[in-house]
Coordinates of C-alpha atoms and ligand atoms in Angstrom, one line a residue:
X760 CA 10.9 -17.8 -110.2
X761 CA 10.5 -16.4 -106.8
X762 CA 12.6 -15.8 -103.7
X763 CA 12.4 -18.1 -100.6
X764 CA 13.5 -17.7 -97.0
X765 CA 15.8 -20.4 -95.6
X766 CA 17.2 -21.9 -92.4
X767 CA 19.1 -18.9 -91.0
X768 CA 16.0 -16.6 -90.7
X769 CA 16.1 -15.0 -87.2
X770 CA 12.7 -13.3 -87.5
X771 CA 14.0 -9.7 -87.3
X772 CA 11.5 -8.8 -90.0
X773 CA 13.9 -6.4 -91.8
X774 CA 12.7 -7.9 -95.1
X775 CA 9.0 -7.2 -94.4
X776 CA 9.5 -3.4 -94.5
X777 CA 11.3 -3.4 -97.9
X778 CA 9.0 -5.7 -99.8
X779 CA 7.0 -3.6 -102.3
X780 CA 4.1 -6.1 -102.6
X781 CA 3.8 -7.2 -99.0
X782 CA 4.3 -10.9 -99.7
X783 CA 6.4 -11.8 -96.7
X784 CA 4.5 -13.2 -93.7
X785 CA 3.7 -13.3 -90.9
X786 CA 4.4 -9.6 -90.4
X787 CA 5.1 -8.3 -86.8
X788 CA 1.5 -7.0 -86.7
X789 CA 0.0 -10.4 -87.4
X790 CA -0.8 -12.7 -84.5
X791 CA 1.2 -15.6 -85.9
X792 CA 4.5 -13.5 -85.7
X793 CA 4.8 -14.2 -82.0
X794 CA 5.1 -17.9 -82.4
X795 CA 6.5 -18.4 -85.9
X796 CA 9.8 -20.3 -86.4
X797 CA 10.7 -18.1 -89.5
X798 CA 9.1 -15.9 -92.1
X799 CA 7.9 -17.1 -95.5
X800 CA 7.6 -15.6 -99.0
X801 CA 4.4 -16.1 -101.0
X802 CA 5.8 -17.4 -104.4
X803 CA 2.6 -16.4 -106.1
X804 CA 2.9 -12.7 -105.1
X805 CA 6.7 -12.3 -105.2
X806 CA 7.8 -10.1 -108.1
X807 CA 11.5 -11.1 -107.8
X808 CA 12.8 -7.6 -107.1
X809 CA 15.4 -8.9 -104.7
X810 CA 15.0 -6.1 -102.2
X811 CA 14.4 -8.5 -99.3
X812 CA 17.6 -10.5 -100.1
X813 CA 19.7 -7.3 -100.1
X814 CA 18.2 -6.2 -96.7
X815 CA 18.4 -9.5 -94.9
X816 CA 21.2 -9.3 -92.3
X817 CA 21.9 -13.1 -92.3
X818 CA 21.7 -14.0 -96.0
X819 CA 18.6 -16.1 -95.4
X820 CA 16.8 -15.1 -98.7
X821 CA 17.7 -16.6 -102.0
X822 CA 16.1 -17.0 -105.4
X823 CA 14.4 -20.4 -105.6
X824 CA 16.4 -21.5 -108.6
X825 CA 19.7 -20.9 -106.6
X826 CA 18.7 -23.1 -103.7
X827 CA 21.1 -26.1 -103.4
X828 CA 21.2 -29.3 -101.4
X829 CA 19.1 -29.1 -98.2
X830 CA 18.0 -25.5 -99.0
X831 CA 15.8 -26.8 -101.8
X832 CA 13.2 -27.9 -99.3
X833 CA 12.6 -24.3 -98.5
X834 CA 10.8 -23.6 -101.8
X835 CA 8.1 -26.0 -100.7
X836 CA 8.2 -24.8 -97.1
X837 CA 7.6 -21.2 -98.1
X838 CA 4.8 -22.1 -100.5
X839 CA 3.1 -24.4 -98.0
X840 CA 2.8 -21.6 -95.4
X841 CA 0.4 -19.8 -97.8
X842 CA -1.8 -22.8 -98.3
X843 CA -3.1 -22.4 -94.7
X844 CA -6.4 -20.6 -94.6
X845 CA -5.2 -17.7 -92.3
X846 CA -1.7 -17.2 -93.7
X847 CA -2.5 -13.8 -95.3
X848 CA -4.8 -11.4 -93.5
X849 CA -7.2 -9.3 -95.6
X850 CA -5.8 -5.9 -96.6
X851 CA -7.2 -2.8 -94.9
X852 CA -9.7 -0.3 -96.5
X853 CA -6.9 1.5 -98.3
X854 CA -5.8 -1.8 -99.9
X855 CA -2.7 -2.0 -97.8
X856 CA -1.5 -5.0 -95.8
X857 CA -0.9 -4.4 -92.1
X858 CA 2.8 -3.6 -92.6
X859 CA 2.2 -0.2 -94.0
X860 CA 1.0 1.0 -90.6
X861 CA 4.1 0.6 -88.4
X862 CA 7.0 -1.8 -88.9
X863 CA 10.2 -0.2 -90.1
X864 CA 9.2 3.3 -88.9
X865 CA 9.5 4.6 -85.4
X866 CA 7.2 2.4 -83.3
X867 CA 7.0 4.9 -80.4
X868 CA 3.6 6.4 -79.8
X869 CA 5.2 9.5 -78.1
X870 CA 7.6 11.6 -80.1
X871 CA 10.1 13.9 -78.3
X872 CA 9.2 17.6 -78.6
X873 CA 11.6 19.5 -80.8
X874 CA 13.1 21.5 -77.9
X875 CA 13.9 18.3 -75.9
X876 CA 17.7 18.1 -75.3
X877 CA 19.5 14.9 -76.2
X878 CA 19.0 12.2 -73.6
X879 CA 22.1 10.4 -72.2
X880 CA 21.3 6.7 -72.1
X881 CA 23.6 3.9 -70.8
X882 CA 23.0 0.4 -72.2
X883 CA 24.5 -2.5 -70.2
X884 CA 25.1 -5.5 -72.5
X885 CA 26.1 -5.5 -76.2
X886 CA 24.1 -8.6 -77.3
X887 CA 21.2 -8.3 -79.7
X888 CA 18.8 -6.7 -77.2
X889 CA 21.1 -4.0 -76.2
X890 CA 22.1 -3.3 -79.9
X891 CA 18.5 -3.1 -81.1
X892 CA 17.7 -0.7 -78.3
X893 CA 20.7 1.4 -79.2
X894 CA 19.7 1.4 -82.9
X895 CA 16.2 2.6 -82.0
X896 CA 17.5 5.4 -79.9
X897 CA 20.1 6.6 -82.4
X898 CA 17.7 6.3 -85.4
X899 CA 14.7 8.1 -83.9
X900 CA 16.1 10.5 -81.3
X901 CA 19.2 12.6 -80.8
X902 CA 20.2 10.5 -77.7
X903 CA 23.8 9.9 -76.8
X904 CA 24.4 6.3 -75.9
X905 CA 27.0 4.7 -73.6
X906 CA 27.4 1.0 -74.4
X907 CA 28.9 -1.2 -71.6
X908 CA 29.9 -4.9 -71.6
X909 CA 31.7 -6.9 -69.0
X910 CA 33.5 -8.9 -71.7
X911 CA 36.4 -7.6 -73.8
X912 CA 34.5 -8.5 -77.0
X913 CA 31.1 -7.1 -77.9
X914 CA 28.2 -9.2 -79.2
X915 CA 26.8 -11.2 -76.4
X916 CA 25.5 -14.6 -77.6
X917 CA 25.9 -13.6 -81.2
X918 CA 29.6 -13.9 -80.6
X919 CA 29.7 -16.5 -77.8
X920 CA 26.5 -18.5 -78.4
X921 CA 25.6 -18.8 -82.1
X922 CA 27.3 -21.9 -83.4
X923 CA 30.4 -21.3 -85.6
X924 CA 29.0 -23.4 -88.4
X925 CA 26.2 -20.8 -88.7
X926 CA 28.4 -18.1 -90.3
X927 CA 25.4 -16.3 -91.9
X928 CA 23.7 -15.9 -88.5
X929 CA 26.9 -14.6 -86.9
X930 CA 27.0 -12.0 -89.8
X931 CA 24.2 -10.1 -88.0
X932 CA 27.0 -8.7 -85.9
X933 CA 28.1 -6.6 -88.9
X934 CA 24.8 -4.7 -88.7
X935 CA 25.4 -4.1 -85.0
X936 CA 29.0 -3.0 -85.7
X937 CA 27.7 0.2 -87.2
X938 CA 26.2 1.1 -83.9
X939 CA 29.6 1.0 -82.2
X940 CA 31.0 3.4 -84.8
X941 CA 28.2 5.9 -84.5
X942 CA 29.4 9.4 -83.5
X943 CA 26.9 9.5 -80.6
X944 CA 28.1 6.2 -79.1
X945 CA 30.8 5.5 -76.6
X946 CA 31.6 1.8 -76.0
X947 CA 33.3 0.6 -72.8
X948 CA 34.3 -3.1 -73.1
X949 CA 35.7 -5.1 -70.1
X950 CA 33.6 -3.0 -67.7
X951 CA 31.4 -5.0 -65.4
X952 CA 28.4 -3.1 -63.9
X953 CA 28.4 -4.3 -60.3
X954 CA 32.2 -4.8 -60.1
X955 CA 34.0 -1.9 -61.8
X956 CA 31.1 0.7 -61.6
X957 CA 28.0 0.5 -59.4
X958 CA 24.5 0.7 -60.8
X959 CA 24.1 3.9 -58.8
X960 CA 27.2 5.5 -60.4
X961 CA 25.9 4.5 -63.9
X962 CA 22.5 6.1 -63.1
X963 CA 24.1 9.2 -61.6
X964 CA 25.8 10.0 -65.0
X965 CA 22.9 9.2 -67.3
X966 CA 19.2 10.2 -67.8
X967 CA 18.3 6.5 -68.1
X968 CA 20.0 3.1 -67.9
X969 CA 18.8 0.0 -70.0
X970 CA 19.9 -3.4 -68.7
X971 CA 20.4 -5.9 -71.6
X972 CA 22.4 -8.4 -69.6
X973 CA 20.9 -11.6 -71.0
X974 CA 20.6 -14.9 -69.1
X975 CA 24.2 -15.8 -68.2
X976 CA 23.8 -19.2 -66.5
X977 CA 22.1 -22.6 -67.0
X978 CA 19.1 -24.2 -65.5
X979 CA 19.7 -27.1 -63.2
X980 CA 18.3 -30.6 -63.4
X981 CA 18.3 -31.1 -59.7
X982 CA 19.2 -34.8 -60.0
X983 CA 21.9 -36.8 -58.1
X984 CA 25.3 -36.7 -59.8
X985 CA 24.6 -33.6 -61.8
X986 CA 28.0 -32.1 -60.8
X987 CA 30.0 -35.2 -61.3
X988 CA 33.1 -34.7 -63.6
X989 CA 32.0 -35.3 -67.1
X990 CA 28.5 -33.8 -66.5
X991 CA 28.6 -30.2 -67.8
X992 CA 26.1 -27.6 -69.0
X993 CA 25.6 -26.8 -72.6
X994 CA 26.3 -23.2 -71.5
X995 CA 29.9 -24.3 -70.8
X996 CA 30.1 -26.5 -74.0
X997 CA 28.9 -23.7 -76.2
X998 CA 31.2 -21.1 -74.6
X999 CA 34.1 -23.6 -75.0
X1000 CA 33.7 -24.0 -78.7
X1001 CA 33.1 -20.3 -79.1
X1002 CA 36.3 -19.3 -77.2
X1003 CA 34.6 -17.5 -74.3
X1004 CA 37.4 -16.0 -72.3
X1005 CA 36.1 -17.4 -69.0
X1006 CA 35.9 -21.1 -70.1
X1007 CA 39.1 -23.2 -69.9
X1008 CA 40.4 -25.0 -73.0
X1009 CA 40.2 -28.3 -71.2
X1010 CA 36.6 -27.8 -69.9
X1011 CA 35.2 -30.6 -72.1
X1012 CA 36.2 -34.2 -72.2
X1013 CA 35.4 -36.0 -75.5
X1014 CA 37.2 -39.3 -74.7
X1015 CA 34.1 -41.5 -74.5
X1016 CA 32.2 -42.9 -77.5
X1017 CA 28.8 -41.7 -76.3
X1018 CA 27.5 -38.3 -75.2
X1019 CA 24.0 -37.8 -73.8
X1020 CA 22.5 -34.4 -74.3
X1021 CA 19.6 -33.7 -72.1
X1022 CA 16.9 -31.5 -73.7
X1023 CA 15.9 -31.0 -77.3
X1024 CA 15.8 -27.3 -77.9
X1025 CA 17.9 -25.6 -80.5
X1026 CA 20.9 -25.4 -78.2
X1027 CA 20.8 -29.2 -77.7
X1028 CA 20.8 -29.5 -81.5
X1029 CA 23.7 -27.1 -81.9
X1030 CA 25.7 -29.1 -79.3
X1031 CA 24.8 -32.5 -81.0
X1032 CA 25.7 -31.1 -84.5
X1033 CA 29.1 -29.8 -83.4
X1034 CA 29.9 -33.1 -81.6
X1035 CA 29.2 -35.2 -84.7
X1036 CA 30.3 -32.9 -87.5
X1037 CA 33.5 -33.6 -89.4
X1038 CA 36.1 -31.3 -87.7
X1039 CA 37.5 -30.4 -91.1
X1040 CA 34.2 -28.8 -92.1
X1041 CA 34.5 -26.7 -88.9
X1042 CA 38.1 -25.8 -89.6
X1043 CA 37.2 -22.8 -91.8
X1044 CA 34.8 -21.3 -89.3
X1045 CA 35.3 -19.1 -86.2
X1046 CA 35.4 -22.1 -83.9
X1047 CA 38.0 -21.8 -81.1
X1048 CA 41.4 -23.4 -81.9
X1049 CA 41.3 -25.5 -78.7
X1050 CA 37.8 -26.8 -79.5
X1051 CA 38.9 -27.8 -83.0
X1052 CA 41.9 -29.6 -81.6
X1053 CA 39.6 -31.3 -79.1
X1054 CA 37.1 -32.3 -81.7
X1055 CA 39.8 -33.7 -84.0
X1056 CA 40.9 -36.0 -81.1
X1057 CA 37.3 -36.8 -80.1
X1058 CA 36.3 -40.4 -79.7
X1059 CA 32.6 -39.5 -79.8
X1060 CA 30.6 -41.7 -82.3
X1061 CA 27.1 -41.2 -80.9
X1062 CA 25.1 -38.4 -79.4
X1063 CA 21.8 -39.3 -77.6
X1064 CA 19.2 -36.5 -77.5
X1065 CA 17.2 -37.1 -74.4
X1066 CA 13.7 -35.5 -74.4
X1067 CA 11.2 -35.9 -71.7
X1068 CA 8.2 -35.3 -74.0
X1069 CA 7.3 -36.7 -77.5
X1070 CA 8.4 -35.5 -81.0
X1071 CA 5.2 -33.4 -81.3
X1072 CA 6.3 -31.3 -78.4
X1073 CA 10.0 -30.9 -79.3
X1074 CA 11.5 -27.5 -78.4
X1075 CA 13.7 -27.3 -81.5
X1076 CA 12.6 -25.5 -84.6
X1077 CA 12.0 -27.3 -88.0
X1078 CA 14.8 -25.5 -89.8
X1079 CA 17.4 -26.7 -87.2
X1080 CA 16.1 -30.2 -87.3
X1081 CA 16.1 -30.3 -91.1
X1082 CA 19.8 -29.2 -91.1
X1083 CA 20.7 -32.3 -89.0
X1084 CA 19.2 -34.5 -91.8
X1085 CA 21.7 -33.1 -94.2
X1086 CA 24.9 -33.5 -92.2
X1087 CA 27.4 -35.6 -94.1
X1088 CA 28.7 -38.7 -92.5
X1089 CA 26.0 -38.7 -89.8
X1090 CA 23.0 -41.0 -89.5
X1091 CA 19.9 -40.2 -87.5
X1092 CA 18.0 -42.8 -85.5
X1093 CA 14.9 -42.8 -83.4
X1094 CA 14.9 -45.1 -80.4
X1095 CA 11.5 -46.7 -80.9
X1096 CA 11.0 -47.7 -77.2
X1097 CA 7.5 -46.3 -76.8
X1098 CA 4.5 -46.7 -79.2
X1099 CA 3.6 -43.0 -78.7
X1100 CA 6.7 -42.0 -80.7
X1101 CA 5.7 -43.8 -84.0
X1102 CA 2.1 -42.7 -83.5
X1103 CA 3.2 -39.0 -83.3
X1104 CA 5.5 -39.2 -86.3
X1105 CA 3.1 -41.2 -88.5
X1106 CA 0.1 -39.0 -87.9
X1107 CA 1.8 -35.6 -88.0
X1108 CA 0.4 -33.0 -90.4
X1109 CA 2.7 -31.6 -93.1
X1110 CA 3.6 -28.4 -91.2
X1111 CA 4.2 -30.3 -87.9
X1112 CA 7.6 -30.7 -86.3
X1113 CA 7.1 -34.4 -85.9
X1114 CA 6.6 -34.8 -89.7
X1115 CA 10.3 -33.8 -90.3
X1116 CA 11.2 -37.1 -88.6
X1117 CA 9.4 -39.2 -91.1
X1118 CA 11.9 -41.2 -93.1
X1119 CA 14.3 -41.3 -90.1
X1120 CA 15.2 -44.9 -89.2
X1121 CA 13.4 -46.3 -86.1
X1122 CA 14.5 -49.2 -84.0
X1123 CA 14.5 -50.2 -80.3
X1124 CA 18.1 -49.5 -79.3
X1125 CA 20.0 -52.0 -77.2
X1126 CA 21.9 -49.7 -74.8
X1127 CA 23.9 -52.5 -73.2
X1128 CA 26.2 -52.6 -76.3
X1129 CA 28.6 -49.9 -77.5
X1130 CA 27.3 -47.5 -80.3
X1131 CA 26.7 -49.4 -83.5
X1132 CA 27.9 -47.1 -86.2
X1133 CA 29.0 -48.1 -89.6
X1134 CA 32.6 -47.5 -90.8
X1135 CA 33.7 -44.1 -89.5
X1136 CA 30.1 -42.7 -89.5
X1137 CA 28.6 -41.0 -86.5
X1138 CA 25.0 -41.0 -85.4
X1139 CA 22.5 -39.0 -83.4
X1140 CA 19.8 -41.0 -81.5
X1141 CA 16.6 -39.3 -80.6
X1142 CA 15.2 -40.8 -77.4
X1143 CA 11.8 -39.2 -76.6
X1144 CA 9.6 -39.7 -73.6
X1145 CA 12.6 -40.2 -71.4
X1146 CA 13.7 -38.1 -68.4
X1147 CA 17.1 -38.2 -66.6
X1148 CA 17.0 -39.5 -63.0
X1149 CA 20.7 -39.6 -62.1
X1150 CA 24.2 -39.2 -63.5
X1151 CA 26.0 -42.4 -62.5
X1152 CA 29.7 -42.9 -61.9
X1153 CA 32.6 -42.2 -59.5
X1154 CA 35.3 -39.7 -60.2
X1155 CA 34.0 -39.7 -63.8
X1156 CA 30.6 -40.0 -65.5
X1157 CA 29.8 -43.6 -66.6
X1158 CA 26.1 -43.6 -67.4
X1159 CA 22.8 -41.7 -67.1
X1160 CA 19.8 -43.4 -65.5
X1161 CA 16.6 -42.5 -67.4
X1162 CA 12.9 -43.2 -67.4
X1163 CA 11.2 -44.9 -70.3
X1164 CA 9.4 -48.1 -71.3
X1165 CA 8.6 -50.3 -68.4
X1166 CA 10.8 -48.6 -65.9
X1167 CA 14.3 -47.3 -65.5
X1168 CA 17.3 -47.8 -67.8
X1169 CA 21.0 -46.9 -67.7
X1170 CA 22.5 -45.4 -70.8
X1171 CA 26.3 -45.7 -70.7
X1172 CA 28.0 -42.4 -71.5
X1173 CA 31.2 -40.6 -70.6
X1174 CA 29.9 -37.1 -71.0
X1175 CA 26.5 -35.6 -70.2
X1176 CA 25.5 -32.2 -71.4
X1177 CA 22.4 -30.6 -69.9
X1178 CA 20.9 -28.3 -72.6
X1179 CA 17.7 -27.5 -70.7
X1180 CA 17.7 -23.8 -71.0
X1181 CA 19.6 -20.7 -69.8
X1182 CA 18.7 -18.7 -66.7
X1183 CA 19.1 -15.0 -65.8
X1184 CA 21.2 -14.1 -62.8
X1185 CA 20.5 -11.3 -60.2
X1186 CA 22.0 -8.0 -61.4
X1187 CA 23.4 -5.8 -58.6
X1188 CA 21.0 -3.0 -57.8
X1189 CA 17.9 -4.5 -59.5
X1190 CA 15.0 -6.5 -58.2
X1191 CA 14.9 -10.1 -59.3
X1192 CA 12.2 -12.7 -59.7
X1193 CA 13.7 -16.1 -58.6
X1194 CA 10.9 -18.1 -60.2
X1195 CA 11.5 -16.8 -63.7
X1196 CA 15.1 -15.6 -63.5
X1197 CA 14.0 -12.2 -64.8
X1198 CA 13.8 -8.6 -63.6
X1199 CA 10.2 -7.5 -62.8
X1200 CA 9.1 -4.7 -65.2
X1201 CA 6.2 -2.9 -66.8
X1202 CA 6.6 -2.6 -70.5
X1203 CA 10.4 -2.5 -70.0
X1204 CA 10.5 -0.1 -67.0
X1205 CA 11.9 -1.8 -63.9
X1206 CA 9.3 -2.0 -61.3
X1207 CA 9.8 0.7 -58.7
X1208 CA 12.9 2.2 -60.4
X1209 CA 12.2 5.3 -62.5
X1210 CA 14.9 5.8 -65.2
X1211 CA 15.9 2.1 -65.2
X1212 CA 14.8 -0.3 -67.9
X1213 CA 15.3 -3.9 -69.1
X1214 CA 15.3 -5.6 -72.5
X1215 CA 16.0 -9.0 -74.1
X1216 CA 16.4 -12.2 -72.1
X1217 CA 16.7 -10.6 -68.7
X1218 CA 13.3 -9.0 -69.4
X1219 CA 11.4 -11.9 -71.2
X1220 CA 13.3 -15.0 -70.1
X1221 CA 15.7 -17.1 -72.1
X1222 CA 13.7 -17.8 -75.2
X1223 CA 13.4 -16.5 -78.8
X1224 CA 15.9 -15.9 -81.5
X1225 CA 17.9 -12.8 -82.3
X1226 CA 15.1 -11.0 -84.2
X1227 CA 12.7 -11.4 -81.2
X1228 CA 14.8 -8.9 -79.4
X1229 CA 14.0 -6.2 -81.9
X1230 CA 10.3 -5.8 -81.0
X1231 CA 11.3 -6.2 -77.3
X1232 CA 13.7 -3.3 -77.7
X1233 CA 11.1 -1.2 -79.4
X1234 CA 8.7 -1.6 -76.5
X1235 CA 11.4 -0.7 -73.9
X1236 CA 12.6 2.3 -75.8
X1237 CA 9.0 3.4 -76.3
X1238 CA 8.4 3.3 -72.5
X1239 CA 11.6 5.2 -71.9
X1240 CA 10.7 8.0 -74.3
X1241 CA 7.2 8.2 -72.9
X1242 CA 8.8 8.6 -69.4
X1243 CA 11.1 11.3 -70.8
X1244 CA 8.3 13.3 -72.3
X1245 CA 6.3 13.0 -69.0
X1246 CA 9.3 14.4 -67.1
X1247 CA 9.6 11.1 -65.1
X1248 CA 13.4 10.5 -65.6
X1249 CA 15.6 11.5 -62.6
X1250 CA 18.1 14.2 -63.6
X1251 CA 21.7 12.9 -63.7
X1252 CA 24.1 14.6 -61.3
X1253 CA 27.3 13.8 -63.3
X1254 CA 28.4 14.7 -66.9
X1255 CA 29.4 12.3 -69.7
X1256 CA 33.0 13.4 -69.3
X1257 CA 32.9 12.7 -65.5
X1258 CA 31.6 9.2 -66.3
X1259 CA 34.5 8.6 -68.7
X1260 CA 37.0 9.8 -66.0
X1261 CA 35.4 7.4 -63.5
X1262 CA 35.7 4.5 -65.9
X1263 CA 39.4 5.3 -66.6
X1264 CA 40.1 5.4 -62.8
X1265 CA 38.3 2.1 -62.2
X1266 CA 40.2 0.3 -65.0
X1267 CA 43.6 1.1 -63.5
Ligands
LIG312 C1 23.8 -21.3 -77.6 C2 22.9 -20.3 -78.3 C3 22.8 -20.3 -79.7 C4 21.9 -19.4 -80.3 N1 21.8 -19.4 -81.7 C5 20.9 -18.6 -82.3 C6 20.8 -18.6 -83.7 O1 21.5 -19.3 -84.4 N2 19.8 -17.8 -84.2 C7 19.0 -17.0 -83.5 O2 18.2 -16.3 -84.0 N3 19.1 -17.0 -82.1 C8 20.0 -17.8 -81.5 N4 20.1 -17.7 -80.1 C9 19.3 -16.8 -79.4 C10 19.9 -15.4 -79.2 O3 21.3 -15.6 -79.1 C11 19.3 -14.6 -78.1 O4 17.9 -14.3 -78.5 C12 19.9 -13.3 -77.8 O5 21.3 -13.4 -77.8 C13 19.5 -12.7 -76.5 O6 20.0 -11.4 -76.5 P1 20.3 -10.5 -75.1 O7 20.9 -9.3 -75.6 O8 19.2 -10.5 -74.2 O9 21.4 -11.4 -74.3 P2 23.0 -11.7 -74.7 O10 23.2 -12.0 -76.1 O11 23.4 -12.8 -73.7 O12 23.8 -10.4 -74.3 C14 24.0 -10.0 -72.9 C15 25.3 -9.2 -72.8 O13 25.3 -8.5 -71.5 C16 26.6 -8.6 -71.0 N5 26.5 -8.4 -69.5 C17 25.9 -9.3 -68.7 N6 26.1 -8.8 -67.4 C18 26.8 -7.6 -67.5 C19 27.3 -6.7 -66.5 N7 27.0 -6.9 -65.2 N8 28.0 -5.6 -66.9 C20 28.2 -5.4 -68.2 N9 27.8 -6.3 -69.2 C21 27.1 -7.4 -68.8 C22 27.1 -9.9 -71.4 O14 28.5 -10.0 -71.4 C23 26.5 -10.0 -72.9 O15 27.4 -9.4 -73.8 C24 21.0 -18.6 -79.5 C25 21.1 -18.7 -78.1 C26 22.0 -19.5 -77.5 C27 22.0 -19.6 -76.0
LIG313 N1 19.4 -21.8 -84.5 C1 18.7 -21.1 -83.8 O1 17.8 -20.4 -84.3 C2 18.9 -21.1 -82.3 C3 19.9 -21.8 -81.7 C4 20.1 -21.9 -80.4 C5 19.1 -21.3 -79.6 N2 18.1 -20.6 -80.1 C6 17.0 -20.1 -79.3 O2 17.4 -19.8 -78.0 C7 16.4 -20.1 -77.1 C8 16.9 -21.0 -76.0 O3 17.1 -22.4 -76.5 P1 17.4 -23.6 -75.5 O4 17.6 -24.8 -76.4 O5 18.4 -23.2 -74.5 O6 16.0 -23.7 -74.6 P2 14.6 -24.3 -75.0 O7 14.2 -24.0 -76.4 O8 13.7 -23.7 -73.9 O9 14.7 -25.8 -74.8 C9 14.9 -26.4 -73.5 C10 14.8 -27.9 -73.6 O10 15.1 -28.4 -72.3 C11 14.1 -29.3 -71.8 N3 14.1 -29.3 -70.4 C12 13.9 -28.3 -69.5 N4 13.9 -28.7 -68.3 C13 14.2 -30.1 -68.3 C14 14.3 -31.0 -67.3 N5 14.3 -30.7 -66.0 N6 14.6 -32.3 -67.7 C15 14.6 -32.6 -69.0 N7 14.5 -31.7 -70.0 C16 14.2 -30.5 -69.6 C17 12.8 -28.8 -72.5 O11 11.9 -29.8 -72.5 P3 10.3 -29.4 -72.3 O12 9.9 -28.8 -73.7 O13 9.7 -30.7 -72.0 O14 10.2 -28.4 -71.2 C18 13.4 -28.4 -73.9 O15 13.5 -29.6 -74.7 C19 15.2 -20.8 -77.9 O16 14.3 -19.8 -78.2 C20 15.9 -21.2 -79.1 O17 15.1 -21.3 -80.3 C21 17.9 -20.5 -81.5
LIG314 S1 16.4 -12.8 -90.9 FE1 15.1 -11.0 -91.0 S2 15.4 -10.1 -93.0 FE2 16.2 -12.2 -93.1 S3 14.5 -13.5 -93.8 FE3 14.4 -13.6 -91.6 S4 13.0 -11.9 -91.0 FE4 13.6 -11.5 -93.2
LIG315 S1 12.0 -10.5 -104.0 FE1 10.9 -8.5 -103.8 S2 8.7 -9.0 -104.1 FE2 9.8 -10.9 -103.7 S3 9.6 -11.2 -101.5 FE3 11.5 -10.1 -101.8 S4 11.1 -7.9 -101.7 FE4 9.1 -9.0 -101.9

């Protein structure tokens, strides 16, 4: 028997530092860590101690003999990773793998001198990036942390992004909850930096300010009809089913039989899965009540996933695609309109994304007829090598014009969701790079602004799972501490108490 890592892994590498035999890879110090979809356990080296399963914040690790249903594939997926030639780097001269050097211990190359007074650090944003930064500061320094979020509920996309049918992933918020209860933390929710307090006021009361404000809006397609009623962003759809306070209960119309989702990243898959899932399986989750009512009344029978490239270049991760294959009452179909699609699926190597689509039915779909689903079943149709040209209709969406095959084609649909990625918005008081939607920085320090830092999606752009923000936070906090040691932080004029008084006044 051995343990295996399964679908919900978010790459935070907590398990790596507790494994006594270094059999979980890639580790954060291995090159493959930057691009891996998940971590894997070497079944030949695992000694079944269970320490990793206890440490995992999202319950992704299970004994192989307790894997059920779709999870069973993960025994093979974990083992297959170690059959690649370069999966396990050679141990160092002391016989240790790379993990013994750094991960799980303070990653900062400068340590604060013992006589250094506690820094007062404000963190704007309570999503994963802000919370990993706060954890680093609290664990490794005597810093006092002010947490600020514009929303009345903490958590960022863990609360308002992660799908409700991923309860294990949402559980990561429990590890972040400890931060809010830490005696050196003050949390101010419902406080918008830029509206209730200015960035200058925040800076004047703290030694340093870290902006972890994420990427709040969606990318635009730039095609005619994009703003027609019925054409909405996945940002809105996701916020709708997660009960975001700023999205109306009637923001999404599910009265047509077909929905076209543009894009094929993990957000597109989340949206498709929620649309075709049996609402009764969602009833026991944290899904918003209005969304559950809407899904119970939904007429949707088919979701088309429109991807401008082929299955070998899909943006989704294998675990999320595998999960679709196990949805009950849902059929998958590939629109076989282009010979490149079958070629990619049939020639894919065992670890390739396109290989997951082997066994999925393929046929050239006739889009001129209504969705052909069997008795009460729903289906997801993958349409690769097809880009949207226009959202057609009048006061409602009627179809999407797309490329593909010999020319253009209209796919009738009542709702179009664009799931083509998120985008950062300019933050008051900070420089902004319009081309990337991020704040320019050097290892986390905002360019030209001593004492001001960024972390997470506003720093790197809107990609990477929850765990990717952990290493990102370590870099930013490391830069901040180095600046503190070098005496490069501007001294705050106001006290912590003065800041609390200011917040109370502004809230009235
Ligand atoms: C729909 C969706 C589903 C996802 N599902 C998964 C998943 O299942 N597994 C996984 O590993 N990863 C998932 N991810 C990725 C993960 O959510 C991100 O990596 C992560 O949330 C980025 O963290 P962040 O802290 O940079 O931003 P966010 O989580 O967006 O947090 C930013 C916070 O800043 C606050 N804020 C913004 N502006 C201000 C202001 N002016 N003043 C005060 N506060 C402000 C916001 O209210 C928010 O709370 C998902 C992403 C999306 C979009
Ligand atoms: N379960 C999970 O772990 C989970 C869930 C949700 C999100 N996340 C993570 O969150 C991050 C964001 O996910 P995301 O899905 O929003 O973004 P993403 O992974 O960047 O995917 C964006 C998709 O939109 C397509 N696209 C972009 N511009 C387009 C255009 N003009 N026309 C047509 N298609 C276009 C892209 O196609 P091209 O590839 O051709 O550019 C791609 O398929 C990712 O790192 C993701 O893994 C993780
Ligand atoms: S979520 Fe973290 S602790 Fe759990 S398996 Fe993945 S990397 Fe390991
Ligand atoms: S069960 Fe123990 S030995 Fe096996 S991977 Fe987990 S921590 Fe390592």
